[in-house]
Short mmCIF file of C-alpha atoms in Angstrom, two decimals:
data_model
loop_
_atom_site.label_atom_id
_atom_site.label_comp_id
_atom_site.label_asym_id
_atom_site.label_seq_id
_atom_site.Cartn_x
_atom_site.Cartn_y
_atom_site.Cartn_z
CA UNK A 73 27.10 9.03 9.92
CA UNK A 74 26.02 9.31 6.34
CA UNK A 75 23.01 11.36 5.29
CA UNK A 76 21.07 12.10 2.12
CA UNK A 77 19.22 15.28 1.19
CA UNK A 78 16.65 15.55 -1.54
CA UNK A 79 15.83 19.25 -1.50
CA UNK A 80 12.77 19.05 -3.76
CA UNK A 81 9.72 17.48 -2.17
CA UNK A 82 7.55 17.89 -5.26
CA UNK A 83 8.44 18.52 -8.90
CA UNK A 84 6.07 18.97 -11.84
CA UNK A 85 7.21 18.68 -15.43
CA UNK A 86 5.44 18.48 -18.75
CA UNK A 87 5.55 15.29 -20.72
CA UNK A 88 8.47 15.38 -23.12
CA UNK A 89 10.42 17.88 -21.03
CA UNK A 90 13.75 17.09 -19.45
CA UNK A 91 14.04 16.16 -15.78
CA UNK A 92 16.66 16.56 -13.11
CA UNK A 93 16.11 15.40 -9.53
CA UNK A 94 18.65 16.56 -7.00
CA UNK A 95 20.42 14.47 -4.40
CA UNK A 96 23.19 15.52 -2.03
CA UNK A 97 24.91 13.16 0.33
CA UNK A 98 27.21 13.40 3.28
CA UNK A 99 29.81 10.70 3.83
CA UNK A 100 33.50 10.74 4.62
CA UNK A 101 34.62 8.25 1.99
CA UNK A 102 33.49 7.26 -1.48
CA UNK A 103 29.90 6.18 -1.10
CA UNK A 104 27.77 3.68 -2.89
CA UNK A 105 24.89 5.65 -4.41
CA UNK A 106 21.48 4.55 -5.62
CA UNK A 107 18.28 5.85 -7.09
CA UNK A 108 15.02 4.01 -6.51
CA UNK A 109 11.53 4.68 -7.88
CA UNK A 110 8.27 3.91 -6.10
CA UNK A 111 4.85 3.89 -7.72
CA UNK A 112 1.86 4.49 -5.41
CA UNK A 113 1.28 1.60 -3.02
CA UNK A 114 4.20 -0.37 -4.42
CA UNK A 115 7.68 -1.35 -3.34
CA UNK A 116 10.85 0.35 -4.50
CA UNK A 117 12.50 -0.48 -7.81
CA UNK A 118 16.21 0.07 -8.32
CA UNK A 119 16.80 2.52 -11.17
CA UNK A 120 20.58 2.75 -11.13
CA UNK A 121 23.64 2.53 -8.93
CA UNK A 122 27.13 3.97 -8.61
CA UNK A 123 29.98 2.12 -6.97
CA UNK A 124 33.12 3.44 -8.66
CA UNK A 125 34.57 4.24 -12.07
CA UNK A 126 32.71 6.24 -14.68
CA UNK A 127 30.84 9.01 -12.90
CA UNK A 128 27.95 8.96 -15.37
CA UNK A 129 25.84 5.87 -14.87
CA UNK A 130 22.99 4.62 -16.99
CA UNK A 131 19.93 2.96 -15.55
CA UNK A 132 16.65 1.48 -16.57
CA UNK A 133 13.77 3.37 -18.19
CA UNK A 134 16.12 5.88 -19.84
CA UNK A 135 17.40 7.40 -16.59
CA UNK A 136 20.97 8.41 -15.89
CA UNK A 137 22.78 9.95 -12.93
CA UNK A 138 26.08 11.72 -12.50
CA UNK A 139 28.31 11.44 -9.44
CA UNK A 140 30.06 14.71 -8.64
CA UNK A 141 32.44 14.28 -5.74
CA UNK A 142 33.25 17.99 -5.49
CA UNK A 143 29.58 18.80 -5.01
CA UNK A 144 28.66 15.66 -3.03
CA UNK A 145 25.84 15.18 -5.48
CA UNK A 146 24.25 12.36 -7.43
CA UNK A 147 21.51 13.96 -9.52
CA UNK A 148 19.09 11.89 -11.55
CA UNK A 149 18.29 12.97 -15.11
CA UNK A 150 16.07 11.99 -17.99
CA UNK A 151 16.07 13.86 -21.33
CA UNK A 152 12.37 13.34 -22.08
CA UNK A 153 9.84 12.46 -19.40
CA UNK A 154 6.91 10.14 -20.08
CA UNK A 155 3.61 10.25 -18.21
CA UNK A 156 4.42 6.82 -16.76
CA UNK A 157 7.43 8.32 -14.94
CA UNK A 158 5.11 9.95 -12.42
CA UNK A 159 6.15 8.39 -9.10
CA UNK A 160 8.23 9.05 -6.03
CA UNK A 161 12.00 8.91 -6.36
CA UNK A 162 14.42 8.10 -3.58
CA UNK A 163 18.15 8.63 -3.47
CA UNK A 164 20.13 6.40 -1.13
CA UNK A 165 23.71 6.12 0.08
CA UNK A 166 25.29 2.92 1.28
CA UNK A 167 28.21 2.85 3.64
CA UNK A 168 29.80 0.88 6.38
CA UNK A 169 28.91 2.43 9.68
CA UNK A 170 29.97 1.42 13.14
CA UNK A 171 30.61 -2.15 12.10
CA UNK A 172 27.19 -2.52 10.52
CA UNK A 173 26.03 -2.07 6.96
CA UNK A 174 23.31 0.37 6.10
CA UNK A 175 21.47 2.11 3.30
CA UNK A 176 20.36 5.62 4.20
CA UNK A 177 17.50 7.06 2.16
CA UNK A 178 16.49 10.58 1.39
CA UNK A 179 12.94 11.68 2.07
CA UNK A 180 11.98 11.39 -1.58
CA UNK A 181 10.87 13.62 -4.46
CA UNK A 182 7.34 13.26 -5.77
CA UNK A 183 7.29 13.69 -9.55
CA UNK A 184 4.12 14.80 -11.29
CA UNK A 185 3.95 14.75 -15.09
CA UNK A 186 1.55 17.09 -16.87
CA UNK A 187 0.16 15.91 -20.18
CA UNK B 246 15.62 -14.95 -11.13
CA UNK B 247 14.92 -13.79 -7.62
CA UNK B 248 11.47 -12.89 -6.34
CA UNK B 249 10.38 -11.39 -3.05
CA UNK B 250 6.89 -11.78 -1.62
CA UNK B 251 5.14 -10.00 1.21
CA UNK B 252 1.76 -10.61 2.76
CA UNK B 253 -0.70 -9.46 3.52
CA UNK B 254 -0.83 -6.49 1.14
CA UNK B 255 -3.06 -4.52 3.49
CA UNK B 256 -4.01 -4.97 7.10
CA UNK B 257 -6.27 -3.10 9.50
CA UNK B 258 -5.76 -4.00 13.15
CA UNK B 259 -7.07 -2.56 16.42
CA UNK B 260 -4.75 -1.08 19.01
CA UNK B 261 -3.44 -3.75 21.35
CA UNK B 262 -3.77 -6.60 18.88
CA UNK B 263 -0.82 -8.73 17.75
CA UNK B 264 0.90 -8.43 14.39
CA UNK B 265 2.65 -10.81 12.05
CA UNK B 266 3.93 -9.77 8.63
CA UNK B 267 5.72 -12.28 6.47
CA UNK B 268 8.35 -11.93 3.78
CA UNK B 269 9.83 -14.69 1.65
CA UNK B 270 12.50 -14.65 -1.03
CA UNK B 271 12.87 -17.13 -3.88
CA UNK B 272 15.76 -17.84 -6.20
CA UNK B 273 18.68 -17.13 -3.90
CA UNK B 274 20.31 -18.67 -0.85
CA UNK B 275 21.41 -17.08 2.41
CA UNK B 276 20.28 -13.58 1.48
CA UNK B 277 20.53 -10.59 3.76
CA UNK B 278 16.98 -9.58 4.72
CA UNK B 279 15.65 -6.22 5.85
CA UNK B 280 12.48 -4.68 7.29
CA UNK B 281 11.80 -1.00 6.65
CA UNK B 282 8.95 1.27 7.64
CA UNK B 283 7.92 4.13 5.44
CA UNK B 284 5.99 7.10 6.76
CA UNK B 285 4.71 9.85 4.49
CA UNK B 286 7.37 12.48 3.81
CA UNK B 287 9.96 10.71 5.94
CA UNK B 288 11.67 8.29 3.62
CA UNK B 289 12.49 4.78 4.74
CA UNK B 290 13.50 3.80 8.23
CA UNK B 291 15.44 0.59 8.66
CA UNK B 292 13.90 -1.47 11.46
CA UNK B 293 15.73 -4.81 11.39
CA UNK B 294 18.17 -6.71 9.27
CA UNK B 295 19.37 -10.30 9.24
CA UNK B 296 22.44 -11.93 7.74
CA UNK B 297 21.38 -15.49 8.56
CA UNK B 298 18.90 -17.76 10.30
CA UNK B 299 18.28 -16.59 13.83
CA UNK B 300 20.54 -13.55 13.43
CA UNK B 301 18.61 -10.32 13.88
CA UNK B 302 19.97 -6.81 14.29
CA UNK B 303 17.63 -4.12 15.54
CA UNK B 304 18.13 -0.57 14.37
CA UNK B 305 15.44 1.20 16.33
CA UNK B 306 14.15 0.12 19.75
CA UNK B 307 10.37 -0.01 19.53
CA UNK B 308 7.26 -2.07 19.81
CA UNK B 309 8.28 -4.48 17.05
CA UNK B 310 10.42 -7.58 16.75
CA UNK B 311 11.70 -9.69 13.89
CA UNK B 312 12.55 -13.33 13.39
CA UNK B 313 14.14 -15.44 10.69
CA UNK B 314 13.04 -19.01 11.20
CA UNK B 315 14.16 -20.18 7.76
CA UNK B 316 16.84 -19.07 5.33
CA UNK B 317 14.51 -17.13 3.07
CA UNK B 318 11.75 -16.18 5.49
CA UNK B 319 11.63 -13.00 7.54
CA UNK B 320 8.81 -12.16 9.93
CA UNK B 321 7.92 -8.86 11.58
CA UNK B 322 5.87 -9.13 14.75
CA UNK B 323 4.34 -7.22 17.58
CA UNK B 324 2.59 -8.42 20.70
CA UNK B 325 0.48 -5.28 21.10
CA UNK B 326 0.10 -2.74 18.31
CA UNK B 327 0.17 1.00 18.92
CA UNK B 328 -1.40 3.70 16.78
CA UNK B 329 2.10 4.84 15.92
CA UNK B 330 2.83 1.47 14.28
CA UNK B 331 0.66 2.43 11.31
CA UNK B 332 2.62 2.74 8.09
CA UNK B 333 3.89 1.03 5.00
CA UNK B 334 6.22 -1.87 5.75
CA UNK B 335 8.73 -2.99 3.18
CA UNK B 336 10.85 -6.09 3.14
CA UNK B 337 14.06 -6.15 1.12
CA UNK B 338 16.86 -8.57 0.33
CA UNK B 339 20.44 -8.39 -0.84
CA UNK B 340 23.02 -10.97 -1.75
CA UNK B 341 25.02 -12.44 1.10
CA UNK B 342 27.90 -10.13 1.92
CA UNK B 343 26.48 -7.34 -0.26
CA UNK B 344 24.34 -5.12 1.93
CA UNK B 345 24.01 -2.08 -0.22
CA UNK B 346 22.26 -3.30 -3.38
CA UNK B 347 18.84 -4.10 -2.02
CA UNK B 348 15.70 -5.28 -3.75
CA UNK B 349 12.29 -4.56 -2.31
CA UNK B 350 9.03 -6.40 -1.95
CA UNK B 351 5.62 -4.90 -2.75
CA UNK B 352 4.99 -3.79 0.84
CA UNK B 353 2.24 -4.11 3.44
CA UNK B 354 -0.01 -1.18 4.34
CA UNK B 355 -0.77 -1.43 8.07
CA UNK B 356 -3.46 0.73 9.64
CA UNK B 357 -3.86 0.55 13.39
CA UNK B 358 -7.25 1.81 14.54
#
C-alpha cells in the first residue's frame, strides 16, 4: 500500500523568505503526486501535480515541486513567501491499489508566515 | 467550469440523532464522487467513493453510509450519530475514469454533542 510522510507538522518562515515543504512517499511504481493547500475552515485547493515527464512541475500561486525518484520525495518550494500563503499544505499520492483507485494524503504541514 | 457545493457549512447535532450531508457538482457529467473526513493532525480519511449512480464503495466500516441518487449528487448519512463522528467532512469529485486528480468542496464542520 502507498503511504505519504510529511515530516514537518509546523513550519514558520518570514515573509519574503524561501520555503520548502517536505514530502516522502512509498509506492512500488511511479506514483501520481499532488500538493494541496487548505485555508482555515475551507476545502482543499490543488496547487500542482506530477504524472510523468519533467520532474520539476510548476503550480499556481508561484509554487513548484520536484519529483526525485531516488529519494522518493516530492518537495514543495516557493522562492518568496507571502503572508497569504499561511495555510495547511497536504501532499498526496495516487495509485491503483487492490483493484480500487485511491488518493493517500499526508498528515499535513501547517505554515505560519511572520511579517 | 465545474463547481462543487456542500451544505450545510456547519452543523451541531446531539448524539443519537440522524445525519444528512449533501454534495452536488455542476458543470460535468458522470463524475467520480468522494467523501472524506478530516480530523486534526490526521490528514484526510477516505470514507466512500462512487463511480456512478447507485454505485458506492466503502473504505472504512463505520457508523456512516453514502448514497448517490442522481448523477451529480452525493449524500452522506447516519441513522444515529456518535461523538466520534465529529469532524470536518469534505466532498470531492474527479472526472470519470480519472480518480487521482480530485477537486474539493468547501466542507462541512460537524460537531456531535
